[in-house]
């Protein structure tokens, strides 16, 4: 019988607990001592064990509270926790005081684990980046870390490898996949003297590059700093709770003091009775449910996003997403695959489609160019039927060869012009491969960048999530852009834009959305998208092959490049905000009711512990719903 498997997120949570062994040891030891003390009869050892348990679990909170008092920050949750638990001990309610601290520390532990898991998911993104470079030395090739290469040194980049550092191409010619950098799906042909950028993928030939910039100037090194500061960006709700706690805490402390002093002065009951009620009031008033569950909910949202392959650099961006009603997209690499596929075959009679595609595939079969690979993928026949020799590939033009004793040219319009081949006028905007045999044009093959498999569902899901306006902002020509827009049911298409013009368009969208108290998101992946990602209310970058600059500028990174994840993160953001306000409403309602009951003497310390610790635990459990897939 097959053993039951443990879900991945459960394993991650367990590892998260193991990474906080000191906190676990503190909680466990305090709990064990508490249980031993509870089992003992009333005695001095029982009291000593109680105090030891309290000291173990509470010393950190008390120490932070004392340090904050020294620095003038008197009224915070640490201060209130300290006063409330010391008050409970003064009443002789040792188990209640220890339980309050225990639950507070458990909530703090869950919060730390949620943040840690989010950071681990962010760090996994960095593993997708180039980590080595092939350095050319007097003794040959040597594999080194990119950080150790200095400007002026030479590196070698082989087909399929990612260029590790910016530089100048010195030897060799090749085609580069720069879609992660420029947003252009068409591979770029480069030769000696041209600049190549780190992050581009070498597709065809071996090239030697003279490094012009140190690795430290790459944005990869900057991402780590962003990771460390991700949790410092607070939402307006979190800021509100912090401000609320700073106002609320001195007020309830003042009310507790008044409750302890004024009734006895007015001879309404004894001092002991009202001091007891005041301390119960103080225990109830602790805003733990708010100060723990609200950030924990947002961290839970960040953790849930990371499990779906989405990096959120700050909880404030989750809150912004709940107000987004307009999302603009880049095209290449964002909504489309950034890879070519044959979209149309147009033979000139009597040539058939299969014959045209077969001749082109035979000529291209030894090429690593993406267009060639798309033609080879489309042809299902047997290439061995073609007798081919005298193959010559010209970068930026195409291929000439002799096939079955016929002179064949396969390439772009430049190749046809160079071979003095006449062909029909073609005003298409789609990338086209032309084929000629014995100086006679026999047809064309159109290849196009296809939409990602989940792109159409992504747009439909966004509309279901309440995004009323989906916009395509692209530098591609109008024909290609309009075709993609129709395929994916986008609301608006704006094409032939330069990067600066994209910024202008996003600012127009911002202005329109802000007029109705909504926000704008932008989804992109290339260096040319960086200023737009920065200008949008929330920038979302494709991180799998996305440009480092885009990843740095973005607020959210989709690590597997699936546009459908945009709807997923909006759904997570809305669920997070819903849980936050459920906790706020529930906590404040229970607090107000129990504060009134405590002031009237209708409840005692155990009820006070429920109003504090019980409500906090319920709020934490509610927040942890976000940890489920």
Coordinates of C-alpha atoms in Angstrom, one line a residue:
X1 CA 0.0 0.0 0.0
X2 CA 1.4 3.4 -1.0
X3 CA 2.4 5.6 1.9
X4 CA 0.5 8.9 2.3
X5 CA 2.4 11.9 1.0
X6 CA 2.8 15.1 2.9
X7 CA 1.7 18.2 1.0
X8 CA 4.5 20.5 0.0
X9 CA 3.3 23.5 1.9
X10 CA 3.0 21.4 5.0
X11 CA 6.6 20.3 4.6
X12 CA 7.6 23.9 4.2
X13 CA 5.7 24.9 7.3
X14 CA 7.4 22.1 9.3
X15 CA 10.8 23.2 8.0
X16 CA 9.9 26.7 9.0
X17 CA 9.2 25.6 12.6
X18 CA 12.6 23.7 12.7
X19 CA 14.3 26.9 11.6
X20 CA 12.9 28.5 14.8
X21 CA 14.2 25.9 17.3
X22 CA 15.0 28.5 19.9
X23 CA 11.4 29.8 19.9
X24 CA 10.0 26.3 19.9
X25 CA 12.2 25.4 22.8
X26 CA 11.1 28.5 24.7
X27 CA 7.4 27.8 24.1
X28 CA 7.8 24.0 24.9
X29 CA 9.8 24.5 28.1
X30 CA 7.4 27.2 29.4
X31 CA 4.4 25.0 28.6
X32 CA 5.9 21.9 30.3
X33 CA 6.8 23.9 33.5
X34 CA 3.3 25.4 33.5
X35 CA 1.7 21.9 33.3
X36 CA 3.9 20.7 36.1
X37 CA 3.0 23.7 38.3
X38 CA -0.8 23.3 37.6
X39 CA -0.6 19.7 38.8
X40 CA 1.1 20.6 42.2
X41 CA -0.9 21.6 45.3
X42 CA -0.6 25.2 46.5
X43 CA 2.9 25.6 47.7
X44 CA 6.1 27.7 47.3
X45 CA 7.5 25.3 44.6
X46 CA 4.2 25.8 42.6
X47 CA 4.7 29.6 42.7
X48 CA 8.4 29.3 41.8
X49 CA 7.5 27.1 38.8
X50 CA 4.8 29.6 37.7
X51 CA 7.2 32.5 37.8
X52 CA 9.9 30.4 36.0
X53 CA 7.4 29.6 33.2
X54 CA 6.4 33.2 32.9
X55 CA 10.0 34.4 32.9
X56 CA 10.9 32.0 30.1
X57 CA 8.0 32.9 27.8
X58 CA 7.7 36.6 28.7
X59 CA 11.2 37.9 29.2
X60 CA 11.6 38.9 25.5
X61 CA 8.4 40.9 25.5
X62 CA 9.2 42.5 28.8
X63 CA 12.7 43.4 27.7
X64 CA 11.4 45.0 24.4
X65 CA 8.8 46.9 26.4
X66 CA 11.5 48.3 28.8
X67 CA 13.7 49.3 25.9
X68 CA 10.8 51.1 24.2
X69 CA 10.0 52.9 27.4
X70 CA 13.7 54.1 27.6
X71 CA 13.4 55.4 24.0
X72 CA 10.1 57.1 24.7
X73 CA 7.8 54.6 23.0
X74 CA 5.7 53.9 26.1
X75 CA 2.4 52.6 24.8
X76 CA 2.7 49.7 22.4
X77 CA 1.5 46.1 22.4
X78 CA 4.7 44.9 24.3
X79 CA 3.9 47.4 27.0
X80 CA 0.3 46.4 27.2
X81 CA 1.2 42.7 27.2
X82 CA 3.6 43.3 30.0
X83 CA 1.2 45.4 32.1
X84 CA -1.7 43.0 31.5
X85 CA 0.3 39.8 32.4
X86 CA 2.0 41.4 35.4
X87 CA -1.5 42.6 36.5
X88 CA -2.8 39.0 36.2
X89 CA 0.1 37.8 38.3
X90 CA -0.6 40.5 40.9
X91 CA -4.2 39.0 41.0
X92 CA -2.7 35.6 41.6
X93 CA -3.8 34.3 38.2
X94 CA -0.5 32.8 37.2
X95 CA -1.8 30.3 34.6
X96 CA -3.8 33.0 32.8
X97 CA -0.8 35.4 32.7
X98 CA 1.4 32.6 31.3
X99 CA -1.2 31.6 28.8
X100 CA -1.5 35.2 27.5
X101 CA 2.2 35.3 26.8
X102 CA 2.3 31.8 25.3
X103 CA -0.4 32.6 22.7
X104 CA 1.3 35.9 22.0
X105 CA 4.6 34.2 21.3
X106 CA 2.9 31.4 19.2
X107 CA 1.3 34.1 17.1
X108 CA 4.6 35.8 16.7
X109 CA 6.2 32.5 15.6
X110 CA 3.6 31.9 13.0
X111 CA 4.1 35.4 11.7
X112 CA 7.9 34.8 11.4
X113 CA 7.4 31.5 9.6
X114 CA 5.1 33.1 7.0
X115 CA 7.6 35.8 6.3
X116 CA 10.4 33.3 6.1
X117 CA 8.6 31.1 3.6
X118 CA 7.9 34.1 1.4
X119 CA 11.6 35.1 1.5
X120 CA 12.6 31.5 0.6
X121 CA 10.3 31.6 -2.4
X122 CA 11.8 34.9 -3.5
X123 CA 15.3 33.5 -3.1
X124 CA 14.4 30.5 -5.4
X125 CA 13.8 33.0 -8.2
X126 CA 17.4 34.1 -8.1
X127 CA 18.5 30.5 -8.9
X128 CA 17.2 31.0 -12.4
X129 CA 19.8 33.6 -13.1
X130 CA 23.3 32.9 -14.6
X131 CA 25.7 31.9 -11.9
X132 CA 28.9 31.2 -13.9
X133 CA 30.9 32.6 -16.7
X134 CA 33.5 31.0 -19.0
X135 CA 36.6 33.2 -18.6
X136 CA 39.3 33.1 -21.4
X137 CA 42.8 33.1 -20.0
X138 CA 46.3 32.5 -21.4
X139 CA 46.0 28.8 -20.4
X140 CA 42.5 28.3 -21.8
X141 CA 39.0 28.4 -20.6
X142 CA 38.1 28.6 -16.9
X143 CA 34.7 28.6 -15.3
X144 CA 34.4 31.4 -12.7
X145 CA 31.7 33.3 -10.8
X146 CA 30.5 36.4 -12.7
X147 CA 31.3 38.5 -9.7
X148 CA 35.1 37.8 -10.1
X149 CA 35.2 39.0 -13.8
X150 CA 36.5 42.6 -14.3
X151 CA 35.9 44.9 -17.2
X152 CA 38.4 44.2 -20.1
X153 CA 38.5 40.5 -19.6
X154 CA 37.1 38.1 -22.2
X155 CA 34.4 35.5 -21.7
X156 CA 33.1 32.8 -24.0
X157 CA 29.4 32.1 -24.4
X158 CA 28.3 28.9 -26.1
X159 CA 24.9 28.2 -27.7
X160 CA 22.2 27.8 -25.1
X161 CA 24.0 29.7 -22.5
X162 CA 23.0 33.0 -20.9
X163 CA 25.4 35.9 -21.2
X164 CA 26.5 36.6 -17.7
X165 CA 27.9 40.1 -18.1
X166 CA 27.5 43.1 -20.3
X167 CA 30.1 43.4 -23.0
X168 CA 31.2 43.9 -26.6
X169 CA 31.2 41.0 -29.1
X170 CA 34.8 40.5 -30.3
X171 CA 34.7 37.2 -32.1
X172 CA 31.9 35.1 -33.8
X173 CA 28.4 35.9 -35.0
X174 CA 25.2 34.6 -33.5
X175 CA 21.5 35.2 -32.9
X176 CA 20.5 36.3 -29.4
X177 CA 17.2 35.8 -27.7
X178 CA 16.8 39.2 -26.2
X179 CA 13.1 38.9 -25.4
X180 CA 13.7 39.0 -21.7
X181 CA 15.6 42.3 -22.1
X182 CA 13.8 44.2 -24.9
X183 CA 10.4 42.6 -25.2
X184 CA 11.2 41.8 -28.9
X185 CA 10.3 38.3 -29.8
X186 CA 12.4 38.3 -33.0
X187 CA 16.0 37.1 -32.3
X188 CA 18.7 39.7 -32.8
X189 CA 21.5 38.9 -35.1
X190 CA 24.8 40.2 -33.8
X191 CA 28.4 40.4 -35.1
X192 CA 31.8 41.8 -34.1
X193 CA 31.8 45.2 -32.5
X194 CA 28.2 45.1 -31.3
X195 CA 27.1 45.4 -27.6
X196 CA 25.6 42.4 -25.9
X197 CA 23.7 42.5 -22.7
X198 CA 23.7 40.1 -19.7
X199 CA 20.6 38.1 -19.6
X200 CA 20.4 37.5 -23.4
X201 CA 20.5 33.9 -24.4
X202 CA 23.0 32.8 -27.1
X203 CA 21.1 30.8 -29.7
X204 CA 23.5 29.7 -32.4
X205 CA 27.3 30.3 -32.6
X206 CA 30.1 30.4 -30.1
X207 CA 31.0 34.0 -29.3
X208 CA 33.8 35.8 -27.3
X209 CA 32.8 38.9 -25.4
X210 CA 34.9 41.6 -23.9
X211 CA 33.3 42.6 -20.6
X212 CA 32.5 46.3 -20.2
X213 CA 30.8 46.4 -16.8
X214 CA 31.4 44.7 -13.5
X215 CA 28.9 42.2 -12.2
X216 CA 28.0 44.4 -9.3
X217 CA 26.3 46.9 -11.6
X218 CA 23.8 44.1 -12.6
X219 CA 20.4 44.3 -11.0
X220 CA 20.6 40.7 -9.8
X221 CA 22.7 41.8 -6.8
X222 CA 20.1 44.4 -5.9
X223 CA 17.2 42.0 -5.8
X224 CA 18.6 40.4 -2.6
X225 CA 18.4 43.8 -0.9
X226 CA 14.8 44.1 -2.0
X227 CA 14.0 40.7 -0.5
X228 CA 15.4 41.7 2.9
X229 CA 13.2 44.8 2.9
X230 CA 10.0 43.2 1.5
X231 CA 8.2 43.0 4.8
X232 CA 8.9 46.6 5.8
X233 CA 6.4 48.0 3.3
X234 CA 3.2 48.1 5.4
X235 CA -0.4 48.4 4.2
X236 CA -2.6 51.4 5.1
X237 CA -4.6 48.9 7.2
X238 CA -1.4 47.8 9.1
X239 CA -0.4 51.4 9.6
X240 CA -3.9 52.2 10.9
X241 CA -3.7 49.3 13.4
X242 CA -0.3 50.6 14.6
X243 CA -1.7 54.1 15.0
X244 CA -4.9 52.7 16.6
X245 CA -2.8 50.7 19.1
X246 CA -0.8 53.8 20.1
X247 CA -3.9 55.8 20.7
X248 CA -6.0 52.9 22.1
X249 CA -3.4 51.6 24.6
X250 CA -3.0 54.8 26.7
X251 CA -6.7 55.3 26.7
X252 CA -7.5 51.8 28.1
X253 CA -4.7 52.1 30.6
X254 CA -6.1 55.4 31.7
X255 CA -9.6 53.9 31.9
X256 CA -8.3 51.0 34.0
X257 CA -6.7 53.5 36.4
X258 CA -9.9 55.5 36.7
X259 CA -11.9 52.2 37.2
X260 CA -9.5 51.3 40.0
X261 CA -9.6 54.7 41.8
X262 CA -12.9 56.5 41.3
X263 CA -15.5 54.0 42.5
X264 CA -13.7 53.4 45.8
X265 CA -13.3 57.1 46.3
X266 CA -17.0 57.5 45.8
X267 CA -17.5 54.6 48.3
X268 CA -19.0 52.3 45.7
X269 CA -17.4 49.0 46.7
X270 CA -14.0 48.2 48.2
X271 CA -10.6 49.0 46.8
X272 CA -9.9 45.3 46.3
X273 CA -13.0 44.8 44.2
X274 CA -12.3 47.7 41.8
X275 CA -8.6 47.0 41.5
X276 CA -9.5 43.4 40.6
X277 CA -12.0 44.7 38.0
X278 CA -9.5 47.2 36.6
X279 CA -6.9 44.4 36.1
X280 CA -9.5 42.2 34.4
X281 CA -10.4 45.3 32.2
X282 CA -6.7 45.7 31.4
X283 CA -6.3 42.0 30.4
X284 CA -9.3 42.2 28.2
X285 CA -8.2 45.4 26.5
X286 CA -4.9 44.0 25.1
X287 CA -5.2 44.5 21.3
X288 CA -3.2 41.3 20.6
X289 CA -5.9 40.0 18.2
X290 CA -5.4 43.1 16.0
X291 CA -1.6 43.6 16.3
X292 CA -0.9 39.9 15.6
X293 CA -3.6 38.8 13.2
X294 CA -3.6 41.8 10.8
X295 CA 0.1 41.5 9.8
X296 CA -0.1 37.8 10.0
X297 CA -3.0 37.9 7.5
X298 CA -0.9 39.9 5.1
X299 CA 2.1 37.7 5.6
X300 CA -0.2 34.7 5.0
X301 CA -1.3 36.4 1.8
X302 CA 2.4 36.8 0.8
X303 CA 3.0 33.1 1.7
X304 CA 0.0 31.9 -0.3
X305 CA 1.2 33.9 -3.3
X306 CA 4.7 32.4 -3.0
X307 CA 3.3 28.9 -3.1
X308 CA 1.6 29.8 -6.3
X309 CA 5.0 31.0 -7.7
X310 CA 4.3 34.7 -7.1
X311 CA 6.7 37.0 -5.3
X312 CA 5.1 40.0 -3.5
X313 CA 7.7 42.5 -2.3
X314 CA 5.5 44.1 0.3
X315 CA 2.1 43.6 1.9
X316 CA 1.1 47.1 0.8
X317 CA 0.9 45.8 -2.8
X318 CA -1.7 43.2 -1.8
X319 CA -3.9 46.0 -0.6
X320 CA -3.4 48.1 -3.7
X321 CA -4.4 45.1 -5.8
X322 CA -7.9 45.0 -4.2
X323 CA -8.6 48.4 -5.8
X324 CA -7.3 47.6 -9.3
X325 CA -9.8 47.9 -12.1
X326 CA -7.4 48.5 -15.0
X327 CA -4.5 46.3 -16.0
X328 CA -2.2 47.0 -18.9
X329 CA 0.0 44.3 -20.5
X330 CA 3.1 44.2 -22.6
X331 CA 2.8 41.7 -25.4
X332 CA 6.0 39.8 -26.1
X333 CA 6.9 37.4 -23.3
X334 CA 4.0 38.6 -21.2
X335 CA 0.9 37.5 -23.1
X336 CA 2.7 35.7 -25.9
X337 CA 5.3 32.9 -25.6
X338 CA 8.1 34.9 -27.2
X339 CA 8.6 31.8 -29.5
X340 CA 7.8 31.4 -33.1
X341 CA 5.4 28.9 -34.7
X342 CA 4.3 28.5 -38.3
X343 CA 0.9 30.3 -38.6
X344 CA 0.4 30.2 -42.4
X345 CA 1.8 28.4 -45.5
X346 CA 1.2 30.2 -48.9
X347 CA 2.5 28.1 -51.8
X348 CA 2.5 29.3 -55.5
X349 CA 0.9 26.7 -57.7
X350 CA 1.7 24.0 -58.7
X351 CA 3.8 23.8 -55.4
X352 CA 1.9 22.2 -52.6
X353 CA 1.9 23.3 -48.9
X354 CA 3.7 20.1 -47.9
X355 CA 6.3 20.5 -50.7
X356 CA 6.9 24.2 -49.8
X357 CA 7.3 23.4 -46.1
X358 CA 9.5 20.4 -46.8
X359 CA 12.0 22.4 -49.0
X360 CA 12.2 25.1 -46.3
X361 CA 12.7 22.5 -43.5
X362 CA 15.4 20.7 -45.5
X363 CA 17.3 23.9 -46.0
X364 CA 16.9 24.9 -42.3
X365 CA 17.5 21.5 -40.7
X366 CA 21.1 22.4 -39.5
X367 CA 20.2 25.8 -38.2
X368 CA 19.6 26.7 -34.6
X369 CA 17.7 29.9 -35.4
X370 CA 14.3 30.1 -33.7
X371 CA 12.5 30.7 -37.1
X372 CA 14.3 27.6 -38.5
X373 CA 13.3 25.5 -35.5
X374 CA 9.6 26.6 -35.9
X375 CA 9.6 25.4 -39.5
X376 CA 11.3 22.1 -38.6
X377 CA 8.7 21.6 -35.8
X378 CA 5.9 22.2 -38.3
X379 CA 7.1 19.8 -41.0
X380 CA 6.1 16.2 -40.2
X381 CA 7.6 14.5 -43.3
X382 CA 10.9 12.7 -43.7
X383 CA 13.8 15.0 -44.4
X384 CA 16.0 12.2 -45.6
X385 CA 14.2 12.2 -48.9
X386 CA 16.0 15.5 -49.7
X387 CA 19.5 15.4 -51.1
X388 CA 21.1 18.6 -49.7
X389 CA 24.6 20.0 -49.9
X390 CA 26.4 23.4 -50.3
X391 CA 24.6 24.9 -47.4
X392 CA 25.4 28.5 -46.6
X393 CA 23.8 30.5 -43.8
X394 CA 24.0 34.3 -44.0
X395 CA 23.2 36.1 -40.7
X396 CA 20.3 38.5 -41.0
X397 CA 19.3 37.0 -44.4
X398 CA 18.7 33.3 -44.5
X399 CA 20.1 30.1 -46.1
X400 CA 21.1 29.0 -49.6
X401 CA 21.6 25.4 -50.5
X402 CA 21.4 22.9 -53.3
X403 CA 18.5 20.5 -52.8
X404 CA 18.0 17.6 -55.2
X405 CA 20.2 19.5 -57.7
X406 CA 18.1 22.6 -57.5
X407 CA 19.4 26.0 -56.2
X408 CA 17.3 26.9 -53.1
X409 CA 17.1 30.2 -51.2
X410 CA 15.1 30.4 -47.9
X411 CA 15.1 33.6 -46.0
X412 CA 13.7 37.1 -45.6
X413 CA 13.0 39.8 -48.2
X414 CA 16.7 40.8 -48.0
X415 CA 17.7 37.3 -49.1
X416 CA 15.3 37.4 -52.0
X417 CA 16.6 40.9 -53.1
X418 CA 20.2 39.8 -52.8
X419 CA 19.5 36.7 -55.0
X420 CA 17.6 38.9 -57.5
X421 CA 14.4 36.9 -57.1
X422 CA 11.1 38.6 -57.9
X423 CA 8.2 37.9 -55.6
X424 CA 4.7 39.3 -55.2
X425 CA 4.2 42.4 -53.0
X426 CA 3.5 41.4 -49.4
X427 CA 2.3 44.1 -47.0
X428 CA 1.9 41.7 -44.1
X429 CA 3.2 42.7 -40.7
X430 CA 3.9 39.1 -39.7
X431 CA 7.5 37.6 -39.9
X432 CA 7.7 35.8 -43.2
X433 CA 10.1 33.3 -44.7
X434 CA 10.3 33.3 -48.5
X435 CA 11.3 30.3 -50.6
X436 CA 12.8 30.3 -54.1
X437 CA 13.9 27.3 -56.3
X438 CA 16.1 27.9 -59.3
X439 CA 15.5 31.7 -59.0
X440 CA 11.8 31.2 -59.1
X441 CA 9.6 32.3 -56.1
X442 CA 7.5 29.3 -55.0
X443 CA 5.8 30.5 -51.8
X444 CA 6.1 31.9 -48.3
X445 CA 5.7 30.7 -44.7
X446 CA 4.5 33.0 -42.0
X447 CA 5.7 32.5 -38.5
X448 CA 4.3 34.3 -35.5
X449 CA 4.7 34.6 -31.8
X450 CA 1.7 32.7 -30.4
X451 CA -0.3 33.6 -27.3
X452 CA 0.6 31.8 -24.1
X453 CA -1.7 28.8 -23.5
X454 CA -3.3 30.4 -20.5
X455 CA -3.4 34.0 -21.9
X456 CA -7.1 33.9 -22.9
X457 CA -8.2 32.4 -19.6
X458 CA -6.1 35.0 -17.8
X459 CA -8.0 37.9 -19.4
X460 CA -11.4 36.1 -18.7
X461 CA -10.4 35.5 -15.1
X462 CA -9.4 39.1 -14.6
X463 CA -12.8 40.3 -15.8
X464 CA -14.4 37.8 -13.4
X465 CA -12.3 39.4 -10.6
X466 CA -13.7 42.8 -11.4
X467 CA -11.0 44.2 -13.7
X468 CA -13.2 46.2 -16.1
X469 CA -10.4 47.5 -18.4
X470 CA -7.7 45.3 -20.0
X471 CA -5.2 47.1 -22.2
X472 CA -2.4 46.0 -24.5
X473 CA 0.6 48.4 -24.7
X474 CA 3.2 47.2 -27.2
X475 CA 5.9 48.4 -29.5
X476 CA 4.8 45.9 -32.2
X477 CA 3.0 47.1 -35.3
X478 CA -0.7 47.7 -35.3
X479 CA -1.6 44.5 -37.3
X480 CA 0.1 42.1 -35.0
X481 CA -1.1 43.9 -31.9
X482 CA -4.7 44.0 -33.1
X483 CA -4.6 40.3 -33.9
X484 CA -3.4 39.4 -30.4
X485 CA -6.0 41.8 -28.9
X486 CA -8.8 40.1 -30.7
X487 CA -7.6 36.6 -29.9
X488 CA -7.5 37.4 -26.2
X489 CA -10.6 39.7 -26.0
X490 CA -8.6 42.7 -24.7
X491 CA -10.6 45.9 -24.2
X492 CA -8.1 48.2 -25.8
X493 CA -5.0 47.9 -27.9
X494 CA -2.4 50.6 -28.3
X495 CA 0.5 49.7 -30.6
X496 CA 3.8 51.0 -32.0
X497 CA 4.8 52.6 -28.7
X498 CA 8.3 53.6 -27.7
X499 CA 9.1 53.1 -24.0
X500 CA 8.5 56.8 -23.2
X501 CA 5.2 56.6 -25.0
X502 CA 4.2 53.6 -22.8
X503 CA 4.8 55.7 -19.8
X504 CA 2.6 58.5 -21.2
X505 CA -0.2 55.9 -21.8
X506 CA 0.1 54.4 -18.3
X507 CA -0.2 57.9 -16.8
X508 CA -3.4 58.5 -18.8
X509 CA -4.8 55.2 -17.4
X510 CA -3.7 56.2 -13.9
X511 CA -5.5 59.5 -14.2
X512 CA -8.7 57.9 -15.4
X513 CA -8.7 55.2 -12.7
X514 CA -7.8 57.5 -9.8
X515 CA -10.8 59.7 -10.7
X516 CA -13.0 56.8 -9.6
X517 CA -10.8 55.8 -6.6
X518 CA -9.4 52.8 -8.4
X519 CA -5.8 51.7 -9.2
X520 CA -3.9 50.6 -12.3
X521 CA -1.6 47.5 -12.7
X522 CA 0.9 46.9 -15.4
X523 CA 2.4 43.5 -16.4
X524 CA 5.7 43.4 -18.3
X525 CA 9.0 41.6 -18.6
X526 CA 11.7 43.5 -20.5
X527 CA 14.1 46.4 -19.7
X528 CA 11.9 48.6 -21.9
X529 CA 9.0 47.9 -19.4
X530 CA 10.9 49.1 -16.4
X531 CA 9.7 52.8 -16.4
X532 CA 6.1 51.7 -16.9
X533 CA 6.3 49.1 -14.1
X534 CA 7.6 51.9 -11.8
X535 CA 4.8 54.4 -12.9
X536 CA 1.9 52.0 -12.5
X537 CA 0.2 51.8 -9.0
X538 CA 1.3 48.1 -9.0
X539 CA 3.9 46.7 -11.3
X540 CA 3.9 43.0 -12.1
X541 CA 6.9 41.4 -13.8
X542 CA 7.4 38.0 -15.4
X543 CA 10.4 36.6 -13.5
X544 CA 11.2 33.3 -15.2
X545 CA 13.1 34.9 -18.1
X546 CA 12.3 38.5 -17.3
X547 CA 14.9 41.2 -17.3
X548 CA 16.6 42.0 -14.0
X549 CA 15.7 45.6 -14.3
X550 CA 12.0 44.7 -14.7
X551 CA 12.1 42.4 -11.7
X552 CA 13.7 45.1 -9.6
X553 CA 11.3 47.8 -10.7
X554 CA 8.2 45.6 -10.2
X555 CA 6.2 45.3 -7.0
X556 CA 5.2 41.7 -7.8
X557 CA 7.0 39.0 -9.7
X558 CA 5.4 36.0 -11.4
X559 CA 8.1 33.3 -11.3
X560 CA 6.7 30.9 -13.9
X561 CA 5.7 33.6 -16.5
X562 CA 2.0 32.6 -16.5
X563 CA -0.3 35.6 -17.1
X564 CA -3.1 33.6 -15.4
X565 CA -1.3 34.2 -12.1
X566 CA -2.3 37.9 -12.3
X567 CA -5.9 36.9 -11.6
X568 CA -4.6 34.5 -8.9
X569 CA -2.7 37.2 -7.0
X570 CA -5.8 39.5 -7.2
X571 CA -7.9 36.7 -5.8
X572 CA -5.3 36.1 -3.0
X573 CA -5.2 39.9 -2.3
X574 CA -9.0 40.1 -1.9
X575 CA -9.2 37.0 0.3
X576 CA -6.4 38.5 2.5
X577 CA -8.3 41.8 2.9
X578 CA -11.5 40.0 3.6
X579 CA -9.9 38.0 6.4
X580 CA -8.2 41.1 7.8
X581 CA -11.5 42.9 8.2
X582 CA -13.2 39.8 9.5
X583 CA -10.6 39.8 12.3
X584 CA -10.8 43.5 13.0
X585 CA -14.6 43.4 13.2
X586 CA -14.7 40.3 15.3
X587 CA -11.9 41.4 17.7
X588 CA -13.3 44.9 18.3
X589 CA -16.8 43.6 18.8
X590 CA -15.8 41.0 21.4
X591 CA -13.4 43.5 23.1
X592 CA -16.1 46.1 23.5
X593 CA -18.7 43.6 24.9
X594 CA -16.2 42.1 27.3
X595 CA -14.8 45.4 28.4
X596 CA -18.3 46.5 29.5
X597 CA -18.9 43.2 31.2
X598 CA -15.6 43.4 33.0
X599 CA -16.2 47.0 34.2
X600 CA -19.5 45.9 35.6
X601 CA -17.9 43.0 37.4
X602 CA -20.0 40.4 35.5
X603 CA -16.9 38.4 34.3
X604 CA -13.7 37.3 35.9
X605 CA -10.1 36.6 34.8
X606 CA -10.8 33.4 32.8
X607 CA -13.4 35.2 30.7
X608 CA -10.9 38.0 30.3
X609 CA -8.3 35.5 29.1
X610 CA -10.8 34.3 26.5
X611 CA -11.5 37.9 25.4
X612 CA -7.8 38.4 24.9
X613 CA -6.1 35.1 24.2
X614 CA -9.2 33.3 22.8
X615 CA -10.0 36.0 20.4
X616 CA -6.4 36.3 19.4
X617 CA -6.2 32.5 18.7
X618 CA -9.4 32.6 16.7
X619 CA -8.1 35.5 14.7
X620 CA -4.8 33.7 14.1
X621 CA -6.6 30.6 12.9
X622 CA -8.7 32.6 10.6
X623 CA -5.6 34.3 9.2
X624 CA -4.0 30.9 8.7
X625 CA -6.7 29.9 6.3
X626 CA -4.6 31.8 3.7
X627 CA -1.9 29.2 4.2
X628 CA -4.1 26.5 2.6
X629 CA -3.7 26.0 -1.2

